Amino acid sequence: MHSPDEMRDLGRALARLLRPGDLVMLTGELGAGKTTLTRGLGEGLGVRGAVTSPTFVIARVHPSLTGGPALVHVDAYRLGGGLDEMEDLDLDVSLPDSVVVVEWGDGKVEELTDDRLHVVIDRVVGATDDDRREVTLTGVGARWQGVDLAAR
């Protein structure tokens, strides 16, 4: 990825693969592009409302405008208690009918479901500008078996 627009385009492309009940975990340092990717997911899913970082509200629900799944966007950065703290958000209730995207969810949300899409965004280091990112997609569980994550 060379720009925020390409990251948003990736989100729109990934949205075509997502269905109700999917959990997407986003990992990357501050400013890596997690929210930009989620904005693209929201556009691809056709949800209502501007997708912005939910850092201070922890979670935002964006209902579908197209009859598809809602997007539940969670920022778990300030949650240190793992699944116990996450349970207060009732994500297990939202998950079957929604696409749940969790930023900073490593070690906190894996127990919600055996199936998840893990997206890792790394800044490219070396002789390059600061906007380049490398994105690694890993499908975990039976839901993602046979899904071609390279064909976005």
PDB file of C-alpha atoms in Angstrom, residues 29-128:
ATOM      1  CA  GLU A  29       1.044   0.692  15.333  1.00  0.00           C
ATOM      2  CA  LEU A  30      -0.570   4.086  15.808  1.00  0.00           C
ATOM      3  CA  GLY A  31      -1.095   5.705  12.424  1.00  0.00           C
ATOM      4  CA  ALA A  32      -0.633   2.458  10.493  1.00  0.00           C
ATOM      5  CA  GLY A  33      -3.995   2.751   8.741  1.00  0.00           C
ATOM      6  CA  LYS A  34      -6.358   0.569  10.790  1.00  0.00           C
ATOM      7  CA  THR A  35      -9.164   3.120  10.823  1.00  0.00           C
ATOM      8  CA  THR A  36      -8.607   3.981   7.148  1.00  0.00           C
ATOM      9  CA  LEU A  37      -8.985   0.297   6.284  1.00  0.00           C
ATOM     10  CA  THR A  38     -12.140   0.132   8.417  1.00  0.00           C
ATOM     11  CA  ARG A  39     -13.506   3.199   6.618  1.00  0.00           C
ATOM     12  CA  GLY A  40     -13.131   1.253   3.364  1.00  0.00           C
ATOM     13  CA  LEU A  41     -14.856  -1.764   4.921  1.00  0.00           C
ATOM     14  CA  GLY A  42     -17.755   0.473   5.914  1.00  0.00           C
ATOM     15  CA  GLU A  43     -17.993   1.899   2.400  1.00  0.00           C
ATOM     16  CA  GLY A  44     -17.896  -1.596   0.915  1.00  0.00           C
ATOM     17  CA  LEU A  45     -20.564  -2.860   3.314  1.00  0.00           C
ATOM     18  CA  GLY A  46     -22.758   0.177   2.650  1.00  0.00           C
ATOM     19  CA  VAL A  47     -23.161   1.274   6.256  1.00  0.00           C
ATOM     20  CA  ARG A  48     -24.493   4.516   7.684  1.00  0.00           C
ATOM     21  CA  GLY A  49     -22.328   7.093   9.387  1.00  0.00           C
ATOM     22  CA  ALA A  50     -18.766   8.260   9.057  1.00  0.00           C
ATOM     23  CA  VAL A  51     -16.328   5.579  10.164  1.00  0.00           C
ATOM     24  CA  THR A  52     -13.914   7.292  12.517  1.00  0.00           C
ATOM     25  CA  SER A  53     -11.662   6.043  15.276  1.00  0.00           C
ATOM     26  CA  PRO A  54     -13.781   4.873  18.219  1.00  0.00           C
ATOM     27  CA  THR A  55     -10.895   5.420  20.682  1.00  0.00           C
ATOM     28  CA  PHE A  56     -12.865   7.443  23.204  1.00  0.00           C
ATOM     29  CA  VAL A  57     -16.235   5.696  22.867  1.00  0.00           C
ATOM     30  CA  ILE A  58     -14.638   2.232  22.570  1.00  0.00           C
ATOM     31  CA  ALA A  59     -17.246   0.961  20.064  1.00  0.00           C
ATOM     32  CA  ARG A  60     -19.489   2.355  17.330  1.00  0.00           C
ATOM     33  CA  VAL A  61     -22.275   0.556  15.480  1.00  0.00           C
ATOM     34  CA  HIS A  62     -22.860   1.503  11.849  1.00  0.00           C
ATOM     35  CA  PRO A  63     -26.169   0.054  10.593  1.00  0.00           C
ATOM     36  CA  SER A  64     -26.409  -1.136   7.014  1.00  0.00           C
ATOM     37  CA  LEU A  65     -28.109   1.043   4.424  1.00  0.00           C
ATOM     38  CA  THR A  66     -28.302  -1.867   1.979  1.00  0.00           C
ATOM     39  CA  GLY A  67     -29.844  -4.678   4.017  1.00  0.00           C
ATOM     40  CA  GLY A  68     -26.462  -6.235   4.783  1.00  0.00           C
ATOM     41  CA  PRO A  69     -24.731  -6.671   8.117  1.00  0.00           C
ATOM     42  CA  ALA A  70     -24.049  -3.758  10.442  1.00  0.00           C
ATOM     43  CA  LEU A  71     -20.420  -2.814  11.076  1.00  0.00           C
ATOM     44  CA  VAL A  72     -19.395  -2.810  14.732  1.00  0.00           C
ATOM     45  CA  HIS A  73     -16.095  -0.921  15.013  1.00  0.00           C
ATOM     46  CA  VAL A  74     -14.217  -1.410  18.289  1.00  0.00           C
ATOM     47  CA  ASP A  75     -11.009   0.166  19.534  1.00  0.00           C
ATOM     48  CA  ALA A  76      -9.671  -2.059  22.311  1.00  0.00           C
ATOM     49  CA  TYR A  77      -6.513   0.021  22.852  1.00  0.00           C
ATOM     50  CA  ARG A  78      -7.563   1.290  26.286  1.00  0.00           C
ATOM     51  CA  LEU A  79      -9.068  -2.025  27.378  1.00  0.00           C
ATOM     52  CA  GLY A  80      -6.522  -3.991  29.336  1.00  0.00           C
ATOM     53  CA  GLY A  81      -8.707  -6.658  30.885  1.00  0.00           C
ATOM     54  CA  GLY A  82      -8.946  -9.020  27.958  1.00  0.00           C
ATOM     55  CA  LEU A  83     -12.210 -10.797  27.270  1.00  0.00           C
ATOM     56  CA  ASP A  84     -13.726  -9.862  30.653  1.00  0.00           C
ATOM     57  CA  GLU A  85     -13.650  -6.185  29.746  1.00  0.00           C
ATOM     58  CA  MET A  86     -14.687  -6.945  26.179  1.00  0.00           C
ATOM     59  CA  GLU A  87     -17.745  -8.840  27.462  1.00  0.00           C
ATOM     60  CA  ASP A  88     -19.084  -5.550  28.804  1.00  0.00           C
ATOM     61  CA  LEU A  89     -19.411  -4.445  25.166  1.00  0.00           C
ATOM     62  CA  ASP A  90     -21.714  -7.420  24.383  1.00  0.00           C
ATOM     63  CA  LEU A  91     -19.775  -8.206  21.212  1.00  0.00           C
ATOM     64  CA  ASP A  92     -20.899 -11.818  21.461  1.00  0.00           C
ATOM     65  CA  VAL A  93     -24.484 -10.556  21.054  1.00  0.00           C
ATOM     66  CA  SER A  94     -23.580  -8.337  18.061  1.00  0.00           C
ATOM     67  CA  LEU A  95     -21.339 -10.841  16.320  1.00  0.00           C
ATOM     68  CA  PRO A  96     -23.894 -13.207  14.699  1.00  0.00           C
ATOM     69  CA  ASP A  97     -25.667 -10.389  12.830  1.00  0.00           C
ATOM     70  CA  SER A  98     -22.767  -8.004  12.231  1.00  0.00           C
ATOM     71  CA  VAL A  99     -19.255  -7.692  10.952  1.00  0.00           C
ATOM     72  CA  VAL A 100     -17.180  -6.857  14.029  1.00  0.00           C
ATOM     73  CA  VAL A 101     -13.875  -5.068  13.450  1.00  0.00           C
ATOM     74  CA  VAL A 102     -11.575  -4.757  16.463  1.00  0.00           C
ATOM     75  CA  GLU A 103      -8.498  -2.560  16.465  1.00  0.00           C
ATOM     76  CA  TRP A 104      -5.874  -3.550  19.065  1.00  0.00           C
ATOM     77  CA  GLY A 105      -7.739  -6.799  19.770  1.00  0.00           C
ATOM     78  CA  ASP A 106      -4.738  -9.140  20.083  1.00  0.00           C
ATOM     79  CA  GLY A 107      -5.052 -11.159  23.264  1.00  0.00           C
ATOM     80  CA  LYS A 108      -8.482  -9.699  23.948  1.00  0.00           C
ATOM     81  CA  VAL A 109     -11.072 -11.014  21.483  1.00  0.00           C
ATOM     82  CA  GLU A 110      -9.818 -14.342  20.141  1.00  0.00           C
ATOM     83  CA  GLU A 111     -12.183 -16.224  22.439  1.00  0.00           C
ATOM     84  CA  LEU A 112     -15.253 -14.620  20.846  1.00  0.00           C
ATOM     85  CA  THR A 113     -15.112 -17.061  17.945  1.00  0.00           C
ATOM     86  CA  ASP A 114     -12.944 -19.791  16.462  1.00  0.00           C
ATOM     87  CA  ASP A 115     -13.043 -17.977  13.110  1.00  0.00           C
ATOM     88  CA  ARG A 116     -11.492 -14.602  12.443  1.00  0.00           C
ATOM     89  CA  LEU A 117      -9.648 -12.602   9.841  1.00  0.00           C
ATOM     90  CA  HIS A 118      -6.431 -11.157  11.227  1.00  0.00           C
ATOM     91  CA  VAL A 119      -5.096  -8.124   9.358  1.00  0.00           C
ATOM     92  CA  VAL A 120      -1.600  -6.923  10.270  1.00  0.00           C
ATOM     93  CA  ILE A 121      -0.471  -3.553   8.926  1.00  0.00           C
ATOM     94  CA  ASP A 122       3.239  -2.751   9.108  1.00  0.00           C
ATOM     95  CA  ARG A 123       5.045   0.369   8.005  1.00  0.00           C
ATOM     96  CA  VAL A 124       7.677  -0.390   5.383  1.00  0.00           C
ATOM     97  CA  VAL A 125      11.104   0.533   6.728  1.00  0.00           C
ATOM     98  CA  GLY A 126      14.243   1.432   4.860  1.00  0.00           C
ATOM     99  CA  ALA A 127      14.719   3.770   1.933  1.00  0.00           C
ATOM    100  CA  THR A 128      11.065   4.649   1.412  1.00  0.00           C
TER     101      THR A 128
END
